[in-house]
Short mmCIF file of C-alpha atoms in Angstrom, two decimals:
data_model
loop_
_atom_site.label_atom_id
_atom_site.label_comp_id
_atom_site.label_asym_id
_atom_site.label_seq_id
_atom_site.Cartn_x
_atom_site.Cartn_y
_atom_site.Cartn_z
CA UNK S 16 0.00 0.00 0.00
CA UNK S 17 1.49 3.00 -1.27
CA UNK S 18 1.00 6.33 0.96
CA UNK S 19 3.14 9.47 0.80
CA UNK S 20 2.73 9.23 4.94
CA UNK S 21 2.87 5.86 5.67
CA UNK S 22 0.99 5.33 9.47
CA UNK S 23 1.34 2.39 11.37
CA UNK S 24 -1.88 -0.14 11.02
CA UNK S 25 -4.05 0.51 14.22
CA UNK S 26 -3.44 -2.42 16.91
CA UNK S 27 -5.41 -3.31 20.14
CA UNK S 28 -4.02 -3.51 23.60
CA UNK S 29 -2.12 -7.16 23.09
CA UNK S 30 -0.70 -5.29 19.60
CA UNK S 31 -2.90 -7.86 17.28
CA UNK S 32 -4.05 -6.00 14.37
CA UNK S 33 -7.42 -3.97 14.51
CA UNK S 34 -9.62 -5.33 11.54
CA UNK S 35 -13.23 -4.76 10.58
CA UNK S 36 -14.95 -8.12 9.58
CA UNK S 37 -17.19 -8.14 6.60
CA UNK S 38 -19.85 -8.15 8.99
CA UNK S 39 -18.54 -4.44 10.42
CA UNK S 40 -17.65 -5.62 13.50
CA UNK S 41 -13.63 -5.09 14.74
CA UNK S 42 -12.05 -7.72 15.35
CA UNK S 43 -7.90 -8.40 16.85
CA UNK S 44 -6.67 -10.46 14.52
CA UNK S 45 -3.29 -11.89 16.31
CA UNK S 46 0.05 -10.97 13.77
CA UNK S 47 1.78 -12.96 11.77
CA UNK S 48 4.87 -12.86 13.86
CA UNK S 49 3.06 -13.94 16.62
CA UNK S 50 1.91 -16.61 15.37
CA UNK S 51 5.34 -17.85 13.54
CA UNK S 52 7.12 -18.07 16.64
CA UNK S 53 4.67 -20.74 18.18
CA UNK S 54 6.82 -23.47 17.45
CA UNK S 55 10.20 -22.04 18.45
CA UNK S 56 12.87 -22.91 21.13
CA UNK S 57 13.66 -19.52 22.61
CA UNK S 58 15.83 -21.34 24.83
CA UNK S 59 18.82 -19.68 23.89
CA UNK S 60 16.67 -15.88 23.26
CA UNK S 61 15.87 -15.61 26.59
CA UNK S 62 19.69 -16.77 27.69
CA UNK S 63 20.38 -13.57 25.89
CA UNK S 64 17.69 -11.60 27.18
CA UNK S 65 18.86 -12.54 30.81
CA UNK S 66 22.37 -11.55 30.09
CA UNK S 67 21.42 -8.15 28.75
CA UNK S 68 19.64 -7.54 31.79
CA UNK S 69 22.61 -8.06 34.23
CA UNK S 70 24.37 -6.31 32.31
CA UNK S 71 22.17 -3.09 31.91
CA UNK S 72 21.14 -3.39 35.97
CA UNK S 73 25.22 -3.09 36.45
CA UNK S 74 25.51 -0.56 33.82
CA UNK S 75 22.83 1.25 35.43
CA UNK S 76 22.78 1.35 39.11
CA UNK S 77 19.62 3.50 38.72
CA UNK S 78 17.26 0.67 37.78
CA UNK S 79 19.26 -1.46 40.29
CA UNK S 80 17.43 0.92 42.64
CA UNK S 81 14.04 1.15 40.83
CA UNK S 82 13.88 -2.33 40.82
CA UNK S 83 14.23 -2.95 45.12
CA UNK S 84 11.38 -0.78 45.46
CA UNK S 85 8.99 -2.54 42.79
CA UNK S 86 9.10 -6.28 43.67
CA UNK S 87 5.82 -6.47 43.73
CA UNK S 88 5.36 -4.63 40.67
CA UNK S 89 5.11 -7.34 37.25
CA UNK S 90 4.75 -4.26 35.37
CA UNK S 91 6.92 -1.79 36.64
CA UNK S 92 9.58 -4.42 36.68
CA UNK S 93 8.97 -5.86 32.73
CA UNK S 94 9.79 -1.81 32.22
CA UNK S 95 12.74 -1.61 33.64
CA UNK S 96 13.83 -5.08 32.32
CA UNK S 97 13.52 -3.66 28.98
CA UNK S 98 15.11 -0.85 30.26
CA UNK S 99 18.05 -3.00 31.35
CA UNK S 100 18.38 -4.73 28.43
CA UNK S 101 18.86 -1.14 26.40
CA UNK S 102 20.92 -0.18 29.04
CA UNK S 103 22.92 -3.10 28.54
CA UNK S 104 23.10 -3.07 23.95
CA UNK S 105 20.78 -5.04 23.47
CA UNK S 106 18.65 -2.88 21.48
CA UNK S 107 21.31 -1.28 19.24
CA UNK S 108 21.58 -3.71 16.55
CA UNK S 109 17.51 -3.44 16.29
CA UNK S 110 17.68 0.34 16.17
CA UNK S 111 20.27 -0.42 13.69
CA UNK S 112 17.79 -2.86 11.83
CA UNK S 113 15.02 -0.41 12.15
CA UNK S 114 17.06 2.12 10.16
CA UNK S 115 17.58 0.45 7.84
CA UNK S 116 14.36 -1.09 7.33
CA UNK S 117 12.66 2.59 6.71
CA UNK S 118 15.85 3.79 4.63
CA UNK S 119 15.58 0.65 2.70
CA UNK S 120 11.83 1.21 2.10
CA UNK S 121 12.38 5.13 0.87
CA UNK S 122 15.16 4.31 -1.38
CA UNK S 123 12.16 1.50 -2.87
CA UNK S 124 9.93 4.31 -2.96
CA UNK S 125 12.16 5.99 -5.64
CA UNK S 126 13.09 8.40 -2.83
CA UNK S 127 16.71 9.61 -1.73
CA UNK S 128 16.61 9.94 2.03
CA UNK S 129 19.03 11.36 4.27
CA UNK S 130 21.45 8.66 4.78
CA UNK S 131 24.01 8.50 8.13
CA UNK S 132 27.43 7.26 6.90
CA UNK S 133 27.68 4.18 9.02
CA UNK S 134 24.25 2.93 7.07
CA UNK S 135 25.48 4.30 3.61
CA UNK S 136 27.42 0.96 2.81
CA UNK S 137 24.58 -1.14 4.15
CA UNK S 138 22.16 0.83 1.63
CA UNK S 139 25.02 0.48 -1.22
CA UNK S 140 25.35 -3.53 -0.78
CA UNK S 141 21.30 -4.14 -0.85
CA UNK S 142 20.74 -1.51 -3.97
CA UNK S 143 23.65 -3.69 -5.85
CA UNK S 144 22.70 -7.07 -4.53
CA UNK S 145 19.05 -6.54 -6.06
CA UNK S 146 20.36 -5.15 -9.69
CA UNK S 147 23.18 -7.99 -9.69
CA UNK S 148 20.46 -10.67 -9.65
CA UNK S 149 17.43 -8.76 -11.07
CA UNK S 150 14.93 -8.41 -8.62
CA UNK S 151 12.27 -5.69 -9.25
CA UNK S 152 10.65 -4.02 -6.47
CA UNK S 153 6.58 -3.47 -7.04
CA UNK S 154 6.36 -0.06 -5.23
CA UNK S 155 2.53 0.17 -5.07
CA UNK S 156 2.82 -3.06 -2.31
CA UNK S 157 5.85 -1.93 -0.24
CA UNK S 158 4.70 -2.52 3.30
CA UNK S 159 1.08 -3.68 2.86
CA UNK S 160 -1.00 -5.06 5.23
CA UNK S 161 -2.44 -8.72 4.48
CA UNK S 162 -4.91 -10.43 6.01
CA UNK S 163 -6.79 -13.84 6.45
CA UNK S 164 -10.46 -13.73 7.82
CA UNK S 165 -10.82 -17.77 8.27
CA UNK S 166 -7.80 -17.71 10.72
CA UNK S 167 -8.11 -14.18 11.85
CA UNK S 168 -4.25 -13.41 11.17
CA UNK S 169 -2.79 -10.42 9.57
CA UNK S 170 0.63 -8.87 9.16
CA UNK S 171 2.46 -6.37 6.98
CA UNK S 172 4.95 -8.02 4.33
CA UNK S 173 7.82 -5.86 3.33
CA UNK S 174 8.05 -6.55 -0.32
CA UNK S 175 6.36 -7.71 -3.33
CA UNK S 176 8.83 -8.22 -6.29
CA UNK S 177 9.05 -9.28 -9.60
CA UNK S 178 12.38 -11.68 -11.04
CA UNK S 179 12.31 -13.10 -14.29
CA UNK S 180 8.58 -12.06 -14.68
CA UNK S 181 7.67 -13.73 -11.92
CA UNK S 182 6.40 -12.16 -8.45
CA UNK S 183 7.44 -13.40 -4.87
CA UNK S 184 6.80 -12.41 -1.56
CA UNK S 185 9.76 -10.93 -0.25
CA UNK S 186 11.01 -9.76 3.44
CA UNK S 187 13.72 -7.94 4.37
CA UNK S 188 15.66 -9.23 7.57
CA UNK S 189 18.88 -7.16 9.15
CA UNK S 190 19.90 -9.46 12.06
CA UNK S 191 23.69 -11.03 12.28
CA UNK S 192 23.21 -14.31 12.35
CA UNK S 193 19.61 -15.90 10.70
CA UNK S 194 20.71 -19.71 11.82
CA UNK S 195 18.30 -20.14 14.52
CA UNK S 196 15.37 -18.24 12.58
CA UNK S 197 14.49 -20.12 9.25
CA UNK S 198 11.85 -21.97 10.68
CA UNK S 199 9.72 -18.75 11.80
CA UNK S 200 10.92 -17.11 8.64
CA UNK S 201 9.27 -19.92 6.82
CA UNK S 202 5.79 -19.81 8.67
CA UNK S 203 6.06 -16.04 8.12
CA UNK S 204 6.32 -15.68 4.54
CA UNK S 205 3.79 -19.33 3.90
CA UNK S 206 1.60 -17.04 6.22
CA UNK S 207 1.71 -13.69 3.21
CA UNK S 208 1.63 -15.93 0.87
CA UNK S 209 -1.49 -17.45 1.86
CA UNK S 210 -3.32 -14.85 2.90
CA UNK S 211 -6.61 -14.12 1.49
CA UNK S 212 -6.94 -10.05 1.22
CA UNK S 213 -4.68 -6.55 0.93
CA UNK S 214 -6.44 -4.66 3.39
CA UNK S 215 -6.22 -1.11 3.55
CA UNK S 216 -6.91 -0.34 7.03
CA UNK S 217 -8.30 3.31 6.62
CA UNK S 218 -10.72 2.26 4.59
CA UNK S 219 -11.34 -1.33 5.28
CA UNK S 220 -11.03 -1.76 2.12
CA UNK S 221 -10.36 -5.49 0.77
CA UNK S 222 -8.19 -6.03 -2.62
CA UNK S 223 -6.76 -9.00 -4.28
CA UNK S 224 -2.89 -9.95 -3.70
CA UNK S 225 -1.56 -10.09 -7.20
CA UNK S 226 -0.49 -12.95 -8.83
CA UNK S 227 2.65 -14.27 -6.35
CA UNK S 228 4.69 -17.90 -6.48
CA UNK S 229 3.13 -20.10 -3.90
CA UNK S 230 6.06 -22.49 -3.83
CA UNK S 231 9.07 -19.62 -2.91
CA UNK S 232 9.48 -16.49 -0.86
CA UNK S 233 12.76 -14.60 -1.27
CA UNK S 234 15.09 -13.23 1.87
CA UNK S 235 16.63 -10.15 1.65
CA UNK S 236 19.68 -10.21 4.72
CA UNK S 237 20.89 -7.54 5.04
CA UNK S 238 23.25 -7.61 8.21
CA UNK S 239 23.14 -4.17 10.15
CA UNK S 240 26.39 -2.31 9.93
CA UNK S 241 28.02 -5.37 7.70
CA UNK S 242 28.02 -4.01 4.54
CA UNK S 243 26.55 -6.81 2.74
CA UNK S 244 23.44 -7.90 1.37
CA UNK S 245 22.43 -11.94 0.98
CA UNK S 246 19.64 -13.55 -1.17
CA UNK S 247 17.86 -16.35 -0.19
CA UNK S 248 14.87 -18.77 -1.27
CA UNK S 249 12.81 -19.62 1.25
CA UNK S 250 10.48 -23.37 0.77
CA UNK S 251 6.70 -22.04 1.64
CA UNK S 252 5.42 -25.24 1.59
CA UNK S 253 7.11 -26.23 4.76
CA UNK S 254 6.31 -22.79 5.94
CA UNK S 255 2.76 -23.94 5.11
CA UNK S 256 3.39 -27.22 7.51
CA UNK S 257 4.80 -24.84 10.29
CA UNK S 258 1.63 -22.61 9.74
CA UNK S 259 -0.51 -25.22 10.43
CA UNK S 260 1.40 -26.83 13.21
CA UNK S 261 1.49 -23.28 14.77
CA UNK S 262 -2.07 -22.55 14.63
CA UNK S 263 -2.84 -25.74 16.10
CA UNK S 264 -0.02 -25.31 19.14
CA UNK S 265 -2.17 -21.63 19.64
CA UNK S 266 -5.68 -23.51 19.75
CA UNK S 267 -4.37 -25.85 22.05
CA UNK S 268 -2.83 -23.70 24.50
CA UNK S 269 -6.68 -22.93 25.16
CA UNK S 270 -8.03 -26.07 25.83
CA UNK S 271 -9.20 -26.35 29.65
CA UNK S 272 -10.67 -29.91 29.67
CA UNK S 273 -7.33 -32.00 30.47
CA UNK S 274 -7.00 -32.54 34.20
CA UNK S 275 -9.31 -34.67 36.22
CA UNK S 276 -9.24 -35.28 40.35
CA UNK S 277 -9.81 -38.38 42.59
CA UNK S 278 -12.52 -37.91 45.08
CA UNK S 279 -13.68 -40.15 47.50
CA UNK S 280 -12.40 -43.61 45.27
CA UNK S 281 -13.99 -41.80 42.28
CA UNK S 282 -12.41 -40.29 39.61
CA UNK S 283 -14.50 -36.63 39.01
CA UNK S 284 -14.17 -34.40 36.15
CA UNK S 285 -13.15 -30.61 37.96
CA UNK S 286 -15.71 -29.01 36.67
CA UNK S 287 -14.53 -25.38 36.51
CA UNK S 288 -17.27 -23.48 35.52
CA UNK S 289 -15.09 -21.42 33.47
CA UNK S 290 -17.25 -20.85 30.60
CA UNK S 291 -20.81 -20.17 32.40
CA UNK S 292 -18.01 -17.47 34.15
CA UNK S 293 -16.76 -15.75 31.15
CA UNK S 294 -20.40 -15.43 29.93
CA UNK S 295 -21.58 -14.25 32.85
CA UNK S 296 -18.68 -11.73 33.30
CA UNK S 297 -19.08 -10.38 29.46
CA UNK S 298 -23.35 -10.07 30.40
CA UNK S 299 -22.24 -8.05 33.61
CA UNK S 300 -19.81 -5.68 31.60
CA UNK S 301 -22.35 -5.14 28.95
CA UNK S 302 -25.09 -4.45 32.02
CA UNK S 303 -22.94 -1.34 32.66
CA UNK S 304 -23.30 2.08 31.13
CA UNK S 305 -20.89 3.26 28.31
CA UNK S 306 -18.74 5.75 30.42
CA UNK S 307 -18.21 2.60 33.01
CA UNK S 308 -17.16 0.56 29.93
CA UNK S 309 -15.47 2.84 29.05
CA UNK S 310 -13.81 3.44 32.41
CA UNK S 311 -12.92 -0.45 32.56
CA UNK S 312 -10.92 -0.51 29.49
CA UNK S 313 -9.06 2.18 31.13
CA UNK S 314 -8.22 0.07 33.82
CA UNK S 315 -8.09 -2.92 32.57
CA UNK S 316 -5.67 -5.11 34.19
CA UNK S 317 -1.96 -5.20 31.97
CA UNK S 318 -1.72 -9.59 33.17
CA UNK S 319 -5.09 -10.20 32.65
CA UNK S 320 -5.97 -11.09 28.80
CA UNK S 321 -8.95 -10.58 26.84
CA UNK S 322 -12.32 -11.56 28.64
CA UNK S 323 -12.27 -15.25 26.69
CA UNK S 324 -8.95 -16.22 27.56
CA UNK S 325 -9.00 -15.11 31.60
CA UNK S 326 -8.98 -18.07 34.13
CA UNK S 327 -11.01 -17.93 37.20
CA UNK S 328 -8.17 -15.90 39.65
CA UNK S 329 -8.51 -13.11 36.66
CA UNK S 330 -12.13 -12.95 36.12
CA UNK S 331 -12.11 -12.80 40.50
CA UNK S 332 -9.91 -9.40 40.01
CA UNK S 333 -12.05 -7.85 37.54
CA UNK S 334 -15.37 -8.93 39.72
CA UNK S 335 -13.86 -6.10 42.04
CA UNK S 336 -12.66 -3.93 39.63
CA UNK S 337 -16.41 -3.78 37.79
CA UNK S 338 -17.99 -4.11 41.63
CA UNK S 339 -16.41 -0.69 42.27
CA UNK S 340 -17.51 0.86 38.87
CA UNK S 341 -21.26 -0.44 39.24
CA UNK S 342 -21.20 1.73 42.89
CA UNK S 343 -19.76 4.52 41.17
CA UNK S 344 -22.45 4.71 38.30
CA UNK S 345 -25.13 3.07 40.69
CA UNK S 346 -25.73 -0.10 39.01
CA UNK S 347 -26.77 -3.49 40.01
CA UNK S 348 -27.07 -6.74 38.47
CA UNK S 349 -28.57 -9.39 40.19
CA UNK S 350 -27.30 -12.46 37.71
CA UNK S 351 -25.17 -14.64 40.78
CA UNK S 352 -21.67 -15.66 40.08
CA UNK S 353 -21.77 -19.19 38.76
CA UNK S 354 -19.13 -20.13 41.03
CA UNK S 355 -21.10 -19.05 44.12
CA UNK S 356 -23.70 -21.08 42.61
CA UNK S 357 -21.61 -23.96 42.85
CA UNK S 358 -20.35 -23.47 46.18
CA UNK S 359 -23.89 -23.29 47.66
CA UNK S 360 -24.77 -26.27 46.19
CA UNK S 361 -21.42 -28.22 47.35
CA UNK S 362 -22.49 -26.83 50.68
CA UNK S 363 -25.61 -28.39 50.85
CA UNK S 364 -24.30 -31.78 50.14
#
């Protein structure tokens, strides 16, 4: 999608991508990346994450500091982490990437931007790489958003291009080392690939992909601060097994049928009650005026997830949270908490 000032696609509070449905409802549809690193080991990423924040929290005492006072604190702390982790380089390669990525995408555009020196040889190696082996960048799709309303997953791909009159989705990746990363680079592009609609997210507004290779995707690397560009093919159809074996791993991470308990030389389902809970929740919520609505996205817990993912301790913190907003706008609903239903009738027995 082609804009003079490109804006970043609207996203909801977990960052999934803000779509309207056909139906003209909006709907968070999760992102591709998301969704691609489902199958991963990040075994060795968080390693690296913990090292980063050592060294930041030595680097900077300050946070050391912060840190004692906000034990108690998952979100203060996760800020200061990240924090840390600055503090300690681990974000200037990815600033580096990011650079590049927009600089990249202007010189695409036909532009000339303002280049720093230490990117200028980056820029050189990727503008020769792509004439040395004939690879035609489609301006009019640089950075558009895609989307697929049967899975509800959408991301922005950074390139569609043209080689021997043939198109391929093509992404442009700037970290050192892209070893450990094929296999969500794979599920990635098979995700583009497959994906049912362009969608202009101003205007809702869904258009055909054109005419792509379903078989290949094309890499651009382009290490950060390396001064040299590398072109790979990438095998969609195994990204197309790693889709599906990703989108499976998601849907199963929500099942809440698997554990059973022994009681009294009987084996009992543990009947949670979850459901009847959510739906009684989301009925409750609704009950309330707009400005307390409105007020409870406000203050929506940042650990608690949307209403049809939240266990039973979550859906317990927002009970208080909407029990305080009903006596502040006067309102009472008189539907009983499942669960109390099911204590009374334990009780009884």
């Amino acid at each position: 999608m082609l804009e003079e000032t490109r804006q970043e696609a609207p996203k909801d509070r977990w960052g999934r991508y803000l779509v309207t449905t056909p139906d003209g409802k909006q709907r968070g549809y999760t992102r591709v990346t998301t969704i691609a690193k489902a199958p991963d080991d990040e075994a060795a990423l968080k390693q690296w994450a913990n090292r980063m924040v050592v060294t930041g929290l030595i680097q900077r005492s300050d946070l050391l500091a912060q840190a004692s006072t906000k034990l108690d604190d998952k979100s203060a702390l996760n800020k200061i982490c990240e924090e840390a982790i600055t503090a300690g380089g681990g974000s200037h390669r990815a600033n580096l990437g990011t650079a590049l990525h927009s600089v990249t995408e202007q010189v695409d555009l036909g532009k000339k931007p303002q280049i720093l020196p230490g990117l200028q040889p980056d820029v050189d190696a990727y503008v020769s790489t792509l004439q040395k082996y004939g690879v035609h960048i489609m301006p009019n799709y640089i950075e558009s958003v895609v989307i697929h309303d049967g899975s509800e997953y959408a991301g922005t791909l950074d390139r569609i291009v043209e080689v021997d009159g043939r198109m391929y989705i093509a992404d442009l990746k700037t970290g050192t080392d892209l070893t450990y990363s094929w296999r969500s680079i794979a599920i990635q592009l098979a995700a583009y690939a497959d994906a049912e609609h362009i969608y202009n997210y101003q205007t809702a507004e869904r258009t055909s992909l054109p005419m792509i290779e379903k078989d290949r995707a094309i890499v651009f690397h382009l290490p950060a601060g390396e001064a040299r560009c590398e072109l790979y093919w990438v095998d969609l159809n195994a990204g197309r097994e790693g889709l599906a074996l990703a989108l499976n791993v998601r849907n199963w991470r929500k099942r809440n049928d698997l554990n059973e308990r022994f009681e009294e030389a009987k084996i009992v389902k543990l009947d949670t009650g979850l459901d009847k809970r959510r739906d009684w929740m989301t009925a409750r919520i609704k009950h309330m005026p707009e400005p307390a609505q409105k007020m409870l996205r406000s203050l929506w817990p940042v650990d608690v997830p949307k209403l049809g993912e939240a266990d039973n301790e979550q859906i317990d913190l927002l009970i208080r949270i909407v029990g305080l907003l009903e006596a502040e706008h006067n309102v009472q609903f008189y539907e009983t908490d499942p669960a109390a239903k099911v204590g009374r009738k334990k009780a009884k027995k």
